[in-house]
Short mmCIF file of C-alpha atoms and ligand atoms in Angstrom, two decimals:
data_model
loop_
_atom_site.label_atom_id
_atom_site.label_comp_id
_atom_site.label_asym_id
_atom_site.label_seq_id
_atom_site.Cartn_x
_atom_site.Cartn_y
_atom_site.Cartn_z
CA UNK A 229 97.08 106.47 74.61
CA UNK A 230 95.76 108.53 71.70
CA UNK A 231 98.21 108.92 68.82
CA UNK A 232 98.70 111.95 66.57
CA UNK A 233 95.86 110.80 64.30
CA UNK A 234 93.34 110.20 67.06
CA UNK A 235 93.69 106.41 67.22
CA UNK A 236 93.49 104.82 70.67
CA UNK A 237 96.57 102.58 70.93
CA UNK A 238 95.74 100.04 73.62
CA UNK A 239 97.32 96.86 72.26
CA UNK A 240 100.97 95.72 72.34
CA UNK A 241 102.41 92.66 70.64
CA UNK A 242 105.64 91.40 72.11
CA UNK A 243 107.85 88.96 70.24
CA UNK A 244 109.51 86.73 72.84
CA UNK A 245 111.81 84.95 70.38
CA UNK A 246 112.66 85.05 66.68
CA UNK A 247 113.26 81.28 66.65
CA UNK A 248 110.72 78.72 65.52
CA UNK A 249 110.36 74.95 65.36
CA UNK A 250 108.66 75.21 61.92
CA UNK A 251 109.78 76.75 58.61
CA UNK A 252 106.62 78.00 56.92
CA UNK A 253 107.45 78.70 53.30
CA UNK A 254 106.19 82.30 53.41
CA UNK A 255 107.80 83.19 56.74
CA UNK A 256 111.14 81.44 57.39
CA UNK A 257 114.09 80.52 55.21
CA UNK A 258 114.48 76.74 54.86
CA UNK A 259 117.60 76.74 57.03
CA UNK A 260 116.01 78.92 59.74
CA UNK A 261 117.20 82.38 60.78
CA UNK A 262 120.66 83.15 62.16
CA UNK A 263 120.31 82.73 65.91
CA UNK A 264 120.50 86.00 67.84
CA UNK A 265 122.93 86.04 70.71
CA UNK A 266 121.26 85.04 73.95
CA UNK A 267 122.16 88.41 75.48
CA UNK A 268 120.42 90.25 72.62
CA UNK A 269 117.01 88.77 73.46
CA UNK A 270 114.75 90.55 75.96
CA UNK A 271 114.90 88.93 79.37
CA UNK A 272 111.77 88.00 81.32
CA UNK A 273 112.42 91.02 83.58
CA UNK A 274 112.74 93.38 80.60
CA UNK A 275 109.50 92.07 79.09
CA UNK A 276 107.76 92.73 82.41
CA UNK A 277 109.28 96.23 82.63
CA UNK A 278 108.19 97.09 79.07
CA UNK A 279 104.70 95.82 79.88
CA UNK A 280 104.56 98.07 82.98
CA UNK A 281 105.62 101.10 80.94
CA UNK A 282 103.07 100.20 78.24
CA UNK A 283 100.29 99.86 80.83
CA UNK A 284 101.17 103.30 82.21
CA UNK A 285 100.60 104.65 78.67
CA UNK A 286 97.19 103.02 78.37
CA UNK A 287 97.99 99.63 76.83
CA UNK A 288 95.44 97.11 78.11
CA UNK A 289 96.06 94.10 75.95
CA UNK A 290 99.26 92.14 75.37
CA UNK A 291 99.81 89.48 72.73
CA UNK A 292 102.89 87.28 73.06
CA UNK A 293 104.20 86.03 69.76
CA UNK A 294 107.40 85.19 67.90
CA UNK A 295 108.94 83.26 66.09
CA UNK A 296 107.23 80.53 68.03
CA UNK A 297 106.56 81.74 71.59
CA UNK A 298 106.34 78.20 72.94
CA UNK A 299 109.99 77.49 72.11
CA UNK A 300 110.98 80.38 74.40
CA UNK A 301 112.31 79.12 77.72
CA UNK A 302 110.30 80.68 80.53
CA UNK A 303 107.19 81.38 78.45
CA UNK A 304 104.87 80.41 81.33
CA UNK A 305 106.72 82.84 83.62
CA UNK A 306 106.45 85.57 80.97
CA UNK A 307 102.68 85.04 80.87
CA UNK A 308 102.48 85.08 84.67
CA UNK A 309 104.43 88.33 84.98
CA UNK A 310 102.73 90.22 82.14
CA UNK A 311 99.24 89.13 83.24
CA UNK A 312 99.97 90.41 86.77
CA UNK A 313 100.82 93.96 85.62
CA UNK A 314 98.12 96.37 86.87
CA UNK A 315 96.12 97.78 83.95
CA UNK A 316 96.67 94.76 81.69
CA UNK A 317 93.26 93.24 81.14
CA UNK A 318 94.18 90.49 78.71
CA UNK A 319 97.25 88.48 77.75
CA UNK A 320 96.86 86.40 74.60
CA UNK A 321 99.30 84.27 72.60
CA UNK A 322 99.77 83.53 68.91
CA UNK A 323 101.24 80.08 68.28
CA UNK A 324 101.61 77.48 65.58
CA UNK A 325 100.02 75.12 68.12
CA UNK A 326 102.47 72.25 67.62
CA UNK A 327 103.73 72.36 71.24
CA UNK A 328 100.53 73.66 72.79
CA UNK A 329 99.26 70.32 74.11
CA UNK A 330 102.08 70.29 76.66
CA UNK A 331 101.54 73.91 77.74
CA UNK A 332 97.84 74.77 77.60
CA UNK A 333 96.98 74.03 81.27
CA UNK A 334 100.07 75.80 82.65
CA UNK A 335 99.51 78.84 80.44
CA UNK A 336 95.90 79.11 81.55
CA UNK A 337 96.92 78.78 85.21
CA UNK A 338 99.53 81.52 84.69
CA UNK A 339 96.85 83.95 83.51
CA UNK A 340 96.68 83.53 79.73
CA UNK A 341 93.25 84.51 78.41
CA UNK A 342 93.26 82.90 75.00
CA UNK A 343 95.24 81.69 71.99
CA UNK A 344 95.32 82.27 68.26
CA UNK A 345 96.51 79.13 66.51
CA UNK A 346 97.92 79.28 62.99
CA UNK A 347 96.72 76.46 60.77
CA UNK A 348 96.87 77.04 57.02
CA UNK A 349 95.34 73.76 55.88
CA UNK A 350 93.46 70.72 57.23
CA UNK A 351 95.41 68.33 55.00
CA UNK A 352 98.33 66.59 56.77
CA UNK A 353 100.47 66.28 53.64
CA UNK A 354 99.89 69.90 52.60
CA UNK A 355 100.57 71.02 56.18
CA UNK A 356 103.97 69.28 56.06
CA UNK A 357 104.67 71.04 52.76
CA UNK A 358 103.66 74.54 53.91
CA UNK A 359 105.46 74.29 57.27
CA UNK A 360 108.36 72.25 55.86
CA UNK A 361 107.90 69.28 58.16
CA UNK A 362 105.21 70.15 60.72
CA UNK A 363 102.67 67.54 61.86
CA UNK A 364 99.01 68.54 61.62
CA UNK A 365 98.13 65.98 64.31
CA UNK A 366 100.22 67.93 66.85
CA UNK A 367 98.31 71.13 66.09
CA UNK A 368 94.96 69.35 66.41
CA UNK A 369 96.08 68.01 69.84
CA UNK A 370 97.06 71.57 70.73
CA UNK A 371 93.62 72.85 69.75
CA UNK A 372 91.94 70.16 71.88
CA UNK A 373 94.19 70.95 74.85
CA UNK A 374 93.49 74.68 74.55
CA UNK A 375 89.74 73.97 74.45
CA UNK A 376 89.97 71.71 77.52
CA UNK A 377 92.04 74.31 79.39
CA UNK A 378 89.38 76.96 78.77
CA UNK A 379 91.56 79.19 76.58
CA UNK A 380 88.48 80.33 74.71
CA UNK A 381 87.39 81.61 72.26
CA UNK A 382 90.00 79.95 70.06
CA UNK A 383 90.87 81.76 66.87
CA UNK A 384 92.33 79.67 64.06
CA UNK A 385 94.34 81.79 61.60
CA UNK A 386 94.99 80.72 58.01
CA UNK A 387 96.93 82.75 55.47
CA UNK A 388 95.71 82.31 51.91
CA UNK A 389 98.48 81.33 49.54
CA UNK A 390 97.53 81.28 45.87
CA UNK A 391 98.24 77.93 44.21
CA UNK A 392 99.14 76.32 47.56
CA UNK A 393 96.29 76.12 50.06
CA UNK A 394 93.15 77.55 48.40
CA UNK A 395 91.73 74.01 48.09
CA UNK A 396 91.52 73.87 51.86
CA UNK A 397 89.29 76.85 52.49
CA UNK A 398 86.16 74.73 52.81
CA UNK A 399 87.57 72.16 55.32
CA UNK A 400 88.74 75.03 57.52
CA UNK A 401 85.33 76.69 57.32
CA UNK A 402 83.75 73.34 58.27
CA UNK A 403 85.65 73.50 61.60
CA UNK A 404 83.17 76.21 62.67
CA UNK A 405 80.07 74.05 62.22
CA UNK A 406 80.10 72.08 65.48
CA UNK A 407 82.38 74.12 67.75
CA UNK A 408 82.81 77.80 68.55
CA UNK A 409 86.04 78.20 66.59
CA UNK A 410 86.70 81.60 65.04
CA UNK A 411 88.43 80.68 61.79
CA UNK A 412 90.11 83.72 60.22
CA UNK A 413 91.45 83.90 56.71
CA UNK A 414 94.18 86.47 56.20
CA UNK A 415 95.64 87.83 52.99
CA UNK A 416 99.32 87.06 52.81
CA UNK A 417 101.47 90.20 52.87
CA UNK A 418 104.63 90.72 50.78
CA UNK A 419 107.11 90.93 53.66
CA UNK A 420 110.27 88.98 54.51
CA UNK A 421 110.49 85.55 52.85
CA UNK A 422 107.57 86.15 50.49
CA UNK A 423 108.26 89.83 49.71
CA UNK A 424 109.37 88.99 46.16
CA UNK A 425 106.97 86.16 45.46
CA UNK A 426 105.03 86.10 42.24
CA UNK A 427 101.91 88.28 42.61
CA UNK A 428 99.68 85.28 41.79
CA UNK A 429 100.37 83.94 45.27
CA UNK A 430 98.63 87.00 46.77
CA UNK A 431 95.01 85.95 46.59
CA UNK A 432 92.20 88.33 47.59
CA UNK A 433 90.20 87.35 50.63
CA UNK A 434 87.05 87.45 48.49
CA UNK A 435 88.12 84.00 47.28
CA UNK A 436 86.70 82.55 50.53
CA UNK A 437 83.19 83.82 49.73
CA UNK A 438 83.46 82.55 46.15
CA UNK A 439 84.38 79.07 47.42
CA UNK A 440 81.82 78.94 50.23
CA UNK A 441 78.73 80.84 49.04
CA UNK A 442 76.78 79.64 52.10
CA UNK A 443 78.61 82.12 54.33
CA UNK A 444 76.32 84.93 55.50
CA UNK A 445 77.61 88.32 56.69
CA UNK A 446 77.43 88.66 60.48
CA UNK A 447 79.07 91.99 61.34
CA UNK A 448 82.62 92.93 62.27
CA UNK A 449 85.11 92.00 64.97
CA UNK A 450 88.01 94.46 65.08
CA UNK A 451 89.73 94.23 61.71
CA UNK A 452 87.82 91.14 60.53
CA UNK A 453 84.55 90.98 58.67
CA UNK A 454 82.55 88.14 60.19
CA UNK A 455 80.56 85.49 58.34
CA UNK A 456 78.69 82.40 59.49
CA UNK A 457 77.46 79.13 58.02
CA UNK A 458 73.78 78.69 58.75
CA UNK A 459 73.38 77.07 62.19
CA UNK A 460 77.14 77.00 62.85
CA UNK A 461 78.47 77.47 66.38
CA UNK A 462 81.60 79.30 65.24
CA UNK A 463 82.33 82.08 62.77
CA UNK A 464 84.58 82.88 59.84
CA UNK A 465 86.55 86.13 59.80
CA UNK A 466 88.06 87.69 56.70
CA UNK A 467 91.06 89.95 57.19
CA UNK A 468 92.34 91.91 54.23
CA UNK A 469 95.45 93.95 55.00
CA UNK A 470 96.12 94.30 51.26
CA UNK A 471 92.83 94.69 49.44
CA UNK A 472 91.36 97.06 52.03
CA UNK A 473 94.01 98.04 54.50
CA UNK A 474 92.79 98.98 57.94
CA UNK A 475 95.44 101.45 59.13
CA UNK A 476 92.85 104.08 60.18
CA UNK A 477 91.55 101.59 62.76
CA UNK A 478 94.97 100.24 63.83
CA UNK A 479 95.26 100.13 67.62
CA UNK A 480 98.58 98.34 68.06
CA UNK A 481 102.33 98.70 68.32
CA UNK A 482 104.94 95.98 68.51
CA UNK A 483 108.14 95.17 70.38
CA UNK A 484 110.68 92.88 68.68
CA UNK A 485 112.49 90.11 70.56
CA UNK A 486 115.62 92.27 70.70
CA UNK A 487 113.73 95.14 72.29
CA UNK A 488 112.87 97.57 69.48
CA UNK A 489 109.50 99.30 69.44
CA UNK A 490 107.93 99.09 65.98
CA UNK A 491 105.11 101.62 65.68
CA UNK A 492 103.99 100.14 62.32
CA UNK A 493 104.44 96.60 60.99
CA UNK A 494 105.35 97.76 57.48
CA UNK A 495 107.45 100.83 58.21
CA UNK A 496 111.22 100.78 58.79
CA UNK A 497 111.17 102.85 62.03
CA UNK A 498 112.40 101.05 65.13
CA UNK A 499 112.95 102.64 68.54
CA UNK A 500 115.49 100.90 70.80
CA UNK A 501 114.10 100.30 74.30
CA UNK A 502 116.86 98.23 75.87
CA UNK A 503 118.79 99.93 78.62
CA UNK A 504 115.93 102.35 79.28
CA UNK A 505 114.09 102.29 82.59
CA UNK A 506 111.33 104.14 84.38
CA UNK A 507 110.45 107.55 82.91
CA UNK A 508 113.01 107.20 80.07
CA UNK A 509 111.42 103.94 78.93
CA UNK A 510 107.94 105.43 79.10
CA UNK A 511 109.10 108.52 77.16
CA UNK A 512 110.61 106.44 74.36
CA UNK A 513 107.42 104.39 74.08
CA UNK A 514 105.25 107.50 74.19
CA UNK A 515 107.23 109.04 71.32
CA UNK A 516 106.89 105.84 69.28
CA UNK A 517 103.14 105.68 69.80
CA UNK A 518 102.63 109.37 69.10
CA UNK A 519 104.62 109.16 65.85
CA UNK A 520 102.94 105.99 64.60
CA UNK A 521 102.56 106.48 60.82
CA UNK A 522 99.08 107.19 59.49
CA UNK A 523 99.26 104.24 57.12
CA UNK A 524 101.63 101.83 55.46
CA UNK A 525 102.41 101.89 51.76
CA UNK A 526 101.98 98.18 51.15
CA UNK A 527 99.63 97.02 48.41
CA UNK A 528 99.47 94.19 45.90
CA UNK A 529 102.20 95.86 43.81
CA UNK A 530 104.46 97.17 46.54
CA UNK A 531 106.25 95.15 49.21
CA UNK A 532 106.66 96.05 52.88
CA UNK A 533 109.15 98.73 53.94
CA UNK A 534 109.87 96.76 57.11
CA UNK A 535 113.51 95.83 57.64
CA UNK A 536 112.52 92.48 59.16
CA UNK A 537 110.31 89.56 58.24
CA UNK A 538 107.27 88.41 60.21
CA UNK A 539 109.14 85.81 62.25
CA UNK A 540 111.44 88.53 63.58
CA UNK A 541 108.70 91.09 64.25
CA UNK A 542 106.00 88.84 65.60
CA UNK A 543 102.92 88.68 63.41
N1 SAM B 248 104.78 81.09 65.21
C1 SAM B 248 103.54 81.66 65.58
C2 SAM B 248 102.46 81.34 64.57
O1 SAM B 248 102.79 80.83 63.49
O2 SAM B 248 101.31 81.59 64.89
C3 SAM B 248 103.59 83.15 65.85
C4 SAM B 248 104.39 84.01 64.92
S1 SAM B 248 103.83 84.03 63.24
C5 SAM B 248 104.95 85.18 62.52
C6 SAM B 248 102.29 84.91 63.44
C7 SAM B 248 101.36 84.89 62.28
O3 SAM B 248 101.93 85.61 61.20
C8 SAM B 248 101.02 83.51 61.73
O4 SAM B 248 99.61 83.33 61.75
C9 SAM B 248 101.53 83.55 60.33
O5 SAM B 248 100.73 82.79 59.45
C10 SAM B 248 101.48 85.02 60.02
N2 SAM B 248 102.33 85.42 58.92
C11 SAM B 248 103.63 85.15 58.73
N3 SAM B 248 104.08 85.69 57.58
C12 SAM B 248 103.00 86.33 57.03
C13 SAM B 248 102.81 87.09 55.84
N4 SAM B 248 103.78 87.29 54.98
N5 SAM B 248 101.57 87.61 55.62
C14 SAM B 248 100.55 87.40 56.48
N6 SAM B 248 100.68 86.69 57.63
C15 SAM B 248 101.89 86.16 57.89
FE1 SF4 B 249 107.20 79.76 62.57
FE2 SF4 B 249 104.92 81.04 62.81
FE3 SF4 B 249 106.67 81.77 60.93
FE4 SF4 B 249 105.41 79.46 60.65
S1 SF4 B 249 104.46 81.48 60.67
S2 SF4 B 249 107.64 79.78 60.41
S3 SF4 B 249 105.19 78.81 62.71
S4 SF4 B 249 106.97 81.92 63.10
#
């Protein structure tokens, strides 16, 4: 569907849970988030119904996210039902990868097209520090399982955190040499847990090119600028929501795990969808898409206007 500013909105991200098995320092409080009541979380049926309404409005691509989508009971069924909705051409998933080894085959069989796996460093000790206890080996098993299951191409997402993981840019880039991984570096955004962090933590994406001068420009892929090491099978994407925000090209809206449509990640507007069915549900979603703000006001000096952090919205 075309919004008020002429953008074609064809992509919906659905958060299937706000819970997570990790506690990344920039995303989750150390003690985790207060658990929502079970009855406040979208059911599998509601997720399917929202997907049907979205497809009727021209959404073609669904991304399931969280929190950590693989801690959601019934995630394979959610994939099966959303992938079967007529008009939906692709269902993808964003995961921290730590539980993926046990799910990759079933997800693929249920109709999942591909996965984005978040991995902010290739150093096991640093990984434990950033995720507050996660095991890098589990994520690497998850990446292998996803490759074996044919969930390709695999995108590996790393947020750049000044003073924390910049040393690990090069090892992540090296992942692209022998396999078709799409490693993507993303500027960290001042939202939720890290909204009030010291500005030095917010490193510009240009840091990647300074550290790895051998990267040659290779075009664009959606919101990322692509680069490649000479002879490498994979690519490196740079995504800069802060230093050059890409709102004019934004094609997505989001639904939170408690059923609110969020037309813009960094704006406070939320449209309740629960309890709506059929034409009423479609109307509410149509209004949200039509009124999607032209751009957010976030920059390196100003934090997000969102009322929720990333784990509650679904990054
Ligand atoms: N748990 C899953 C994961 O980690 O991939 C899915 C949800 S997580 C909120 C989705 C993505 O948002 C992750 O890649 C994470 O690094 C990113 N993210 C979280 N907080 C962020 C922030 N403040 N700025 C930029 N990206 C952020
Ligand atoms: Fe969990 Fe993903 Fe947030 Fe890390 S980034 S705490 S894995 S939701």
